[in-house]
PDB file of N, CA and C in Angstrom:
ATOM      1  N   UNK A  26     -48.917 -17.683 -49.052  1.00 56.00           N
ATOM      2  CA  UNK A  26     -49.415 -16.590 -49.858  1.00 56.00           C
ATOM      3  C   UNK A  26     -49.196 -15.293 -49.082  1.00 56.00           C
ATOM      4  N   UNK A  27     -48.442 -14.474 -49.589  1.00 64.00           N
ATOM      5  CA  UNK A  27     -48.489 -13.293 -48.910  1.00 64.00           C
ATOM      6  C   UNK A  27     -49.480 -12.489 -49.022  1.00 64.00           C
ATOM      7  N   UNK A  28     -49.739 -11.263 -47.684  1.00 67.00           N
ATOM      8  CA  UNK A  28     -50.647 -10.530 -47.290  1.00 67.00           C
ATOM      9  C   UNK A  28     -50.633  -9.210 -48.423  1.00 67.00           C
ATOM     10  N   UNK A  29     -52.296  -9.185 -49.100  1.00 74.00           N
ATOM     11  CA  UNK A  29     -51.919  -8.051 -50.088  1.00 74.00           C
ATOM     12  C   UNK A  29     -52.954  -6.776 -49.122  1.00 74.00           C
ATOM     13  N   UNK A  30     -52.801  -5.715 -49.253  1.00 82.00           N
ATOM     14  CA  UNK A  30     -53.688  -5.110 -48.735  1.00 82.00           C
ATOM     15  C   UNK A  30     -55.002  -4.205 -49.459  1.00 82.00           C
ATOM     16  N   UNK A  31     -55.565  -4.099 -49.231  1.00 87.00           N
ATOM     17  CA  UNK A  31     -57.555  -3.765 -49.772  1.00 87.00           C
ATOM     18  C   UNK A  31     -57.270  -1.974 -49.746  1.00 87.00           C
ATOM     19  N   UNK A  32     -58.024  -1.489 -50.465  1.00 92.00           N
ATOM     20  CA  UNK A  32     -58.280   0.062 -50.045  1.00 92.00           C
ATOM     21  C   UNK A  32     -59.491  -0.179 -49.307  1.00 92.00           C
ATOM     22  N   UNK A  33     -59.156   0.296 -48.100  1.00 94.00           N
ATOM     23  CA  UNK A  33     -60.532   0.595 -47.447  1.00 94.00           C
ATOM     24  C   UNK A  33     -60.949   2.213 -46.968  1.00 94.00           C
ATOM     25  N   UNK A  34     -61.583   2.824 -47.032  1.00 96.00           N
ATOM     26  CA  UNK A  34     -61.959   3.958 -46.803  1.00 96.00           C
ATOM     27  C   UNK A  34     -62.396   4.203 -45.695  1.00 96.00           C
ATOM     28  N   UNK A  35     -62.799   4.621 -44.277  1.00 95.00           N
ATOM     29  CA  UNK A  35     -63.463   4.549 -43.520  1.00 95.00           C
ATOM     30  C   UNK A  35     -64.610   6.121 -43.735  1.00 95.00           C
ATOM     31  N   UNK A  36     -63.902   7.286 -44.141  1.00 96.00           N
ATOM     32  CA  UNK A  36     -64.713   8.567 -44.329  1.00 96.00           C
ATOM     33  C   UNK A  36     -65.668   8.702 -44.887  1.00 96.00           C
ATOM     34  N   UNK A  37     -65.275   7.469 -46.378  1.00 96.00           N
ATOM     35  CA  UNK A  37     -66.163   7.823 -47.154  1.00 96.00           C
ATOM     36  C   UNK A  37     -67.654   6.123 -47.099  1.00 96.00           C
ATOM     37  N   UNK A  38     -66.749   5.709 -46.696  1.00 97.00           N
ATOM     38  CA  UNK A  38     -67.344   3.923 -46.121  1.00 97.00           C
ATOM     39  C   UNK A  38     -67.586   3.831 -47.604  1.00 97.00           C
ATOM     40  N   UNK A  39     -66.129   2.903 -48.270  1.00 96.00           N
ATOM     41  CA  UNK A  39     -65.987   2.420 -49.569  1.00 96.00           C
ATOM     42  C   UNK A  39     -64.576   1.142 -48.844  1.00 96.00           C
ATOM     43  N   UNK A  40     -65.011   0.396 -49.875  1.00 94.00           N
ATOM     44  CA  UNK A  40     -64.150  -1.279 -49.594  1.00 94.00           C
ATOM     45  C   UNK A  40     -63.664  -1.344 -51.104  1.00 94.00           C
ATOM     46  N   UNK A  41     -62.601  -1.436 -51.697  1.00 92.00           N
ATOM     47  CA  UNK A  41     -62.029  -1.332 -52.783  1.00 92.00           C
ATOM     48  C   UNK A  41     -63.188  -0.899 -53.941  1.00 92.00           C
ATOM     49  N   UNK A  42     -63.701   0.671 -53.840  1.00 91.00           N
ATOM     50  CA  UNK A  42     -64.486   1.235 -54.335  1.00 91.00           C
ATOM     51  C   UNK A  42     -66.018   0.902 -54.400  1.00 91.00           C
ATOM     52  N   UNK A  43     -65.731  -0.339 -53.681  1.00 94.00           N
ATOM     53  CA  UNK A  43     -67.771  -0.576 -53.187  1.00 94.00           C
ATOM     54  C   UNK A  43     -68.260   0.319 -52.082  1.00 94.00           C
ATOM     55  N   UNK A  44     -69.147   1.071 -52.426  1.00 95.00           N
ATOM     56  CA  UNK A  44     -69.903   1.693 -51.474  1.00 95.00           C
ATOM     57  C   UNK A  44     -70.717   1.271 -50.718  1.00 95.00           C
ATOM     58  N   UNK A  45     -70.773   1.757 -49.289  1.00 96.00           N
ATOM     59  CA  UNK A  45     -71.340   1.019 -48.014  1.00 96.00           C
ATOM     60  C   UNK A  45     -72.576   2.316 -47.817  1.00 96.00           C
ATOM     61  N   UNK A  46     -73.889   2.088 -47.792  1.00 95.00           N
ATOM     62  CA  UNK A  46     -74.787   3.354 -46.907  1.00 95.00           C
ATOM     63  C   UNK A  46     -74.613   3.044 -45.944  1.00 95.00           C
ATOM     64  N   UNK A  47     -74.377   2.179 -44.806  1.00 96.00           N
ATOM     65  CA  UNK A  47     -74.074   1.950 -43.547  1.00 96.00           C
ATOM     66  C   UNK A  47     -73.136   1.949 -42.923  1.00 96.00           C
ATOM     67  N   UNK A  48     -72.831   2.619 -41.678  1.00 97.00           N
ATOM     68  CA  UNK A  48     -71.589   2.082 -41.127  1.00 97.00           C
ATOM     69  C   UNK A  48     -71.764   0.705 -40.791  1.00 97.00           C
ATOM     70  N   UNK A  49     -72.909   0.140 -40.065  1.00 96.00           N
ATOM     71  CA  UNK A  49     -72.611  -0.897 -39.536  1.00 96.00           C
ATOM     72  C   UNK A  49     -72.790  -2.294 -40.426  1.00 96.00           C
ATOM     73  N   UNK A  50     -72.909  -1.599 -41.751  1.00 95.00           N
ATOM     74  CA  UNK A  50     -72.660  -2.664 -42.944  1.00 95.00           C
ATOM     75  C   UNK A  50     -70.865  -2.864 -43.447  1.00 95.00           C
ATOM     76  N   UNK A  51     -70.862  -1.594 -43.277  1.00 96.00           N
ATOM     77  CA  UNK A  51     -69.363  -1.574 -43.391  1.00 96.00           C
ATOM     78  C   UNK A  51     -68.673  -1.851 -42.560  1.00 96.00           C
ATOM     79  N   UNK A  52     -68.550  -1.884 -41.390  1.00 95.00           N
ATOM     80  CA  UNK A  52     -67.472  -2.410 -39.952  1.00 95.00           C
ATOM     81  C   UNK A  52     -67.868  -3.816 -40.490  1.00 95.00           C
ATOM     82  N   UNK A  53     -69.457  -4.610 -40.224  1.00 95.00           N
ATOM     83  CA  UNK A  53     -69.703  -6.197 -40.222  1.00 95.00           C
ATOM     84  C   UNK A  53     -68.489  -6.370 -41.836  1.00 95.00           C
ATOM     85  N   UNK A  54     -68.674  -5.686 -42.922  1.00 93.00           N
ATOM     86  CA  UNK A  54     -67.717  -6.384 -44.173  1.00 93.00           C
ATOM     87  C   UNK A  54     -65.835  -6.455 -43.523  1.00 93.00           C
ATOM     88  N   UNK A  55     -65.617  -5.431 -43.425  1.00 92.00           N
ATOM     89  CA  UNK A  55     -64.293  -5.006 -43.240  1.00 92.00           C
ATOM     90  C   UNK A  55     -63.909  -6.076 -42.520  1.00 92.00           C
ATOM     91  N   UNK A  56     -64.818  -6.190 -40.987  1.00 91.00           N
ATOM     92  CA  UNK A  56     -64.571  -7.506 -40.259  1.00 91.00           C
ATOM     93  C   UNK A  56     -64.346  -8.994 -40.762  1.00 91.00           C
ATOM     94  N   UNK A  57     -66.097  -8.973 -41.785  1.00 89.00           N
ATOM     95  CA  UNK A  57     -65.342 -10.434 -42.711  1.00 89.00           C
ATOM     96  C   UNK A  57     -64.566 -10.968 -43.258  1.00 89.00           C
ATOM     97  N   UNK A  58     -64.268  -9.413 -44.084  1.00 88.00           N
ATOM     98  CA  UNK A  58     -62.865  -9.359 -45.328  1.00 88.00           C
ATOM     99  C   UNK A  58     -61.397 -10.109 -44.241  1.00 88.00           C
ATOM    100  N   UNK A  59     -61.344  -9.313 -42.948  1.00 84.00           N
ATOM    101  CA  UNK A  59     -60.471  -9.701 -42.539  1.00 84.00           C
ATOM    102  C   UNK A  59     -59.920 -11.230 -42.072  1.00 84.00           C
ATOM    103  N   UNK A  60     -61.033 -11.389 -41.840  1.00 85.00           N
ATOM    104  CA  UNK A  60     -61.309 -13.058 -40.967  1.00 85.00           C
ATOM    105  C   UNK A  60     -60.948 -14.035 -42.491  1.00 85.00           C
ATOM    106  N   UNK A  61     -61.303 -13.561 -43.574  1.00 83.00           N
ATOM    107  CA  UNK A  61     -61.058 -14.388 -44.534  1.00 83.00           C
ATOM    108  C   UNK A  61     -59.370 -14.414 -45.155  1.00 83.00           C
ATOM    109  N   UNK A  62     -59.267 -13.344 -45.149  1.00 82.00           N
ATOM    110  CA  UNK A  62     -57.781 -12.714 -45.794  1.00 82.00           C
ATOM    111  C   UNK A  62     -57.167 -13.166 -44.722  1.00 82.00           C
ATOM    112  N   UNK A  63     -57.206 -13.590 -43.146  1.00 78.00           N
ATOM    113  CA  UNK A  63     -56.238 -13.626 -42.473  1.00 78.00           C
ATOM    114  C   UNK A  63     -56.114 -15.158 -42.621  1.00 78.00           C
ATOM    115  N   UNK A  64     -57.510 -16.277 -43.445  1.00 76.00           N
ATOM    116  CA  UNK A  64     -56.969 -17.570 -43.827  1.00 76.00           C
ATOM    117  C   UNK A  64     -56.379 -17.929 -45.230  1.00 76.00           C
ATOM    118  N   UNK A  65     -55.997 -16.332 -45.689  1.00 78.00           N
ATOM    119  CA  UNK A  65     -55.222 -16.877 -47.025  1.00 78.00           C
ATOM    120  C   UNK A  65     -56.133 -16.302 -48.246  1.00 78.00           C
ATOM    121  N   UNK A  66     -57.609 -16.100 -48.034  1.00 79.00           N
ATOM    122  CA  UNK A  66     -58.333 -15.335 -49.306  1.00 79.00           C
ATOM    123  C   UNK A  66     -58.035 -14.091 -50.104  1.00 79.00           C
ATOM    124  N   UNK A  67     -58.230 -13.813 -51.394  1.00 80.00           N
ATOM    125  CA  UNK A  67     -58.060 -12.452 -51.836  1.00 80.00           C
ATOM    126  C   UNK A  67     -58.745 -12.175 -52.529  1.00 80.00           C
ATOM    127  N   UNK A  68     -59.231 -11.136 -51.848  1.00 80.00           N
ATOM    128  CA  UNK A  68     -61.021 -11.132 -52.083  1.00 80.00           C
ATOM    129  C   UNK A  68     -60.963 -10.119 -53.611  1.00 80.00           C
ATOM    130  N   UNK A  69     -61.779 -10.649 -54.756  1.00 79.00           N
ATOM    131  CA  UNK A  69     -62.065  -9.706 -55.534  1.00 79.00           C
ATOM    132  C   UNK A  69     -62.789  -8.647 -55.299  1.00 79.00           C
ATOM    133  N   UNK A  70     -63.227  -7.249 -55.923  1.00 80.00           N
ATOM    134  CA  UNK A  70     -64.439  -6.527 -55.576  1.00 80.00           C
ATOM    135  C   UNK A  70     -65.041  -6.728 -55.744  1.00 80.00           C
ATOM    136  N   UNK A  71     -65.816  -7.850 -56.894  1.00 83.00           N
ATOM    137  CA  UNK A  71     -66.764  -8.080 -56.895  1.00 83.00           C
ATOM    138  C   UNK A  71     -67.650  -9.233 -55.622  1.00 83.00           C
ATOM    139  N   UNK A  72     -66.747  -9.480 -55.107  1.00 77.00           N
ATOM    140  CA  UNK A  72     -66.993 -10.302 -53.751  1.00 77.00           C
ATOM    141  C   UNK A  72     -67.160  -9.546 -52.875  1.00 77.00           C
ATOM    142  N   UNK A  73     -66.545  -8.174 -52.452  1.00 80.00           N
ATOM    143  CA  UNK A  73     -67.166  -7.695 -51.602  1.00 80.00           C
ATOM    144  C   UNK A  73     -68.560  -6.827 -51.919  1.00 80.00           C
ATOM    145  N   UNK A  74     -68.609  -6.769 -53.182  1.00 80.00           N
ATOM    146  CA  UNK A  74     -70.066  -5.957 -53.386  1.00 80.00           C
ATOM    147  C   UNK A  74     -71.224  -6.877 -53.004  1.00 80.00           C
ATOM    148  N   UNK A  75     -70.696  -7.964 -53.674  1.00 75.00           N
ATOM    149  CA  UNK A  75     -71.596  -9.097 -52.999  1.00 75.00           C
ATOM    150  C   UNK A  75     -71.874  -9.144 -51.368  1.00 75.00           C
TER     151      UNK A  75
END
């Protein structure tokens, strides 16, 4: 499966238009997103709002 890539925002701390009030909610997601996507997942948004 090839690698698709996410909008991630860091300025505004948004993950394919989910909004983060935290940074350190947002680094811990971005981190997950990655760890998952790097075994092949593609994460909907509604998974990361979750």
């Amino acid at each position: 499966m090839p690698y698709t890539p996410i909008n991630v925002n860091r300025e505004n701390l948004t993950i394919m238009c989910v909004n983060f009030s935290s940074v350190g909610d947002f680094e811990a997601t971005v981190n997950a997103l990655g760890t998952v996507m790097y075994e092949g997942f593609d994460p909907p948004p509604k998974n990361v709002e979750n």
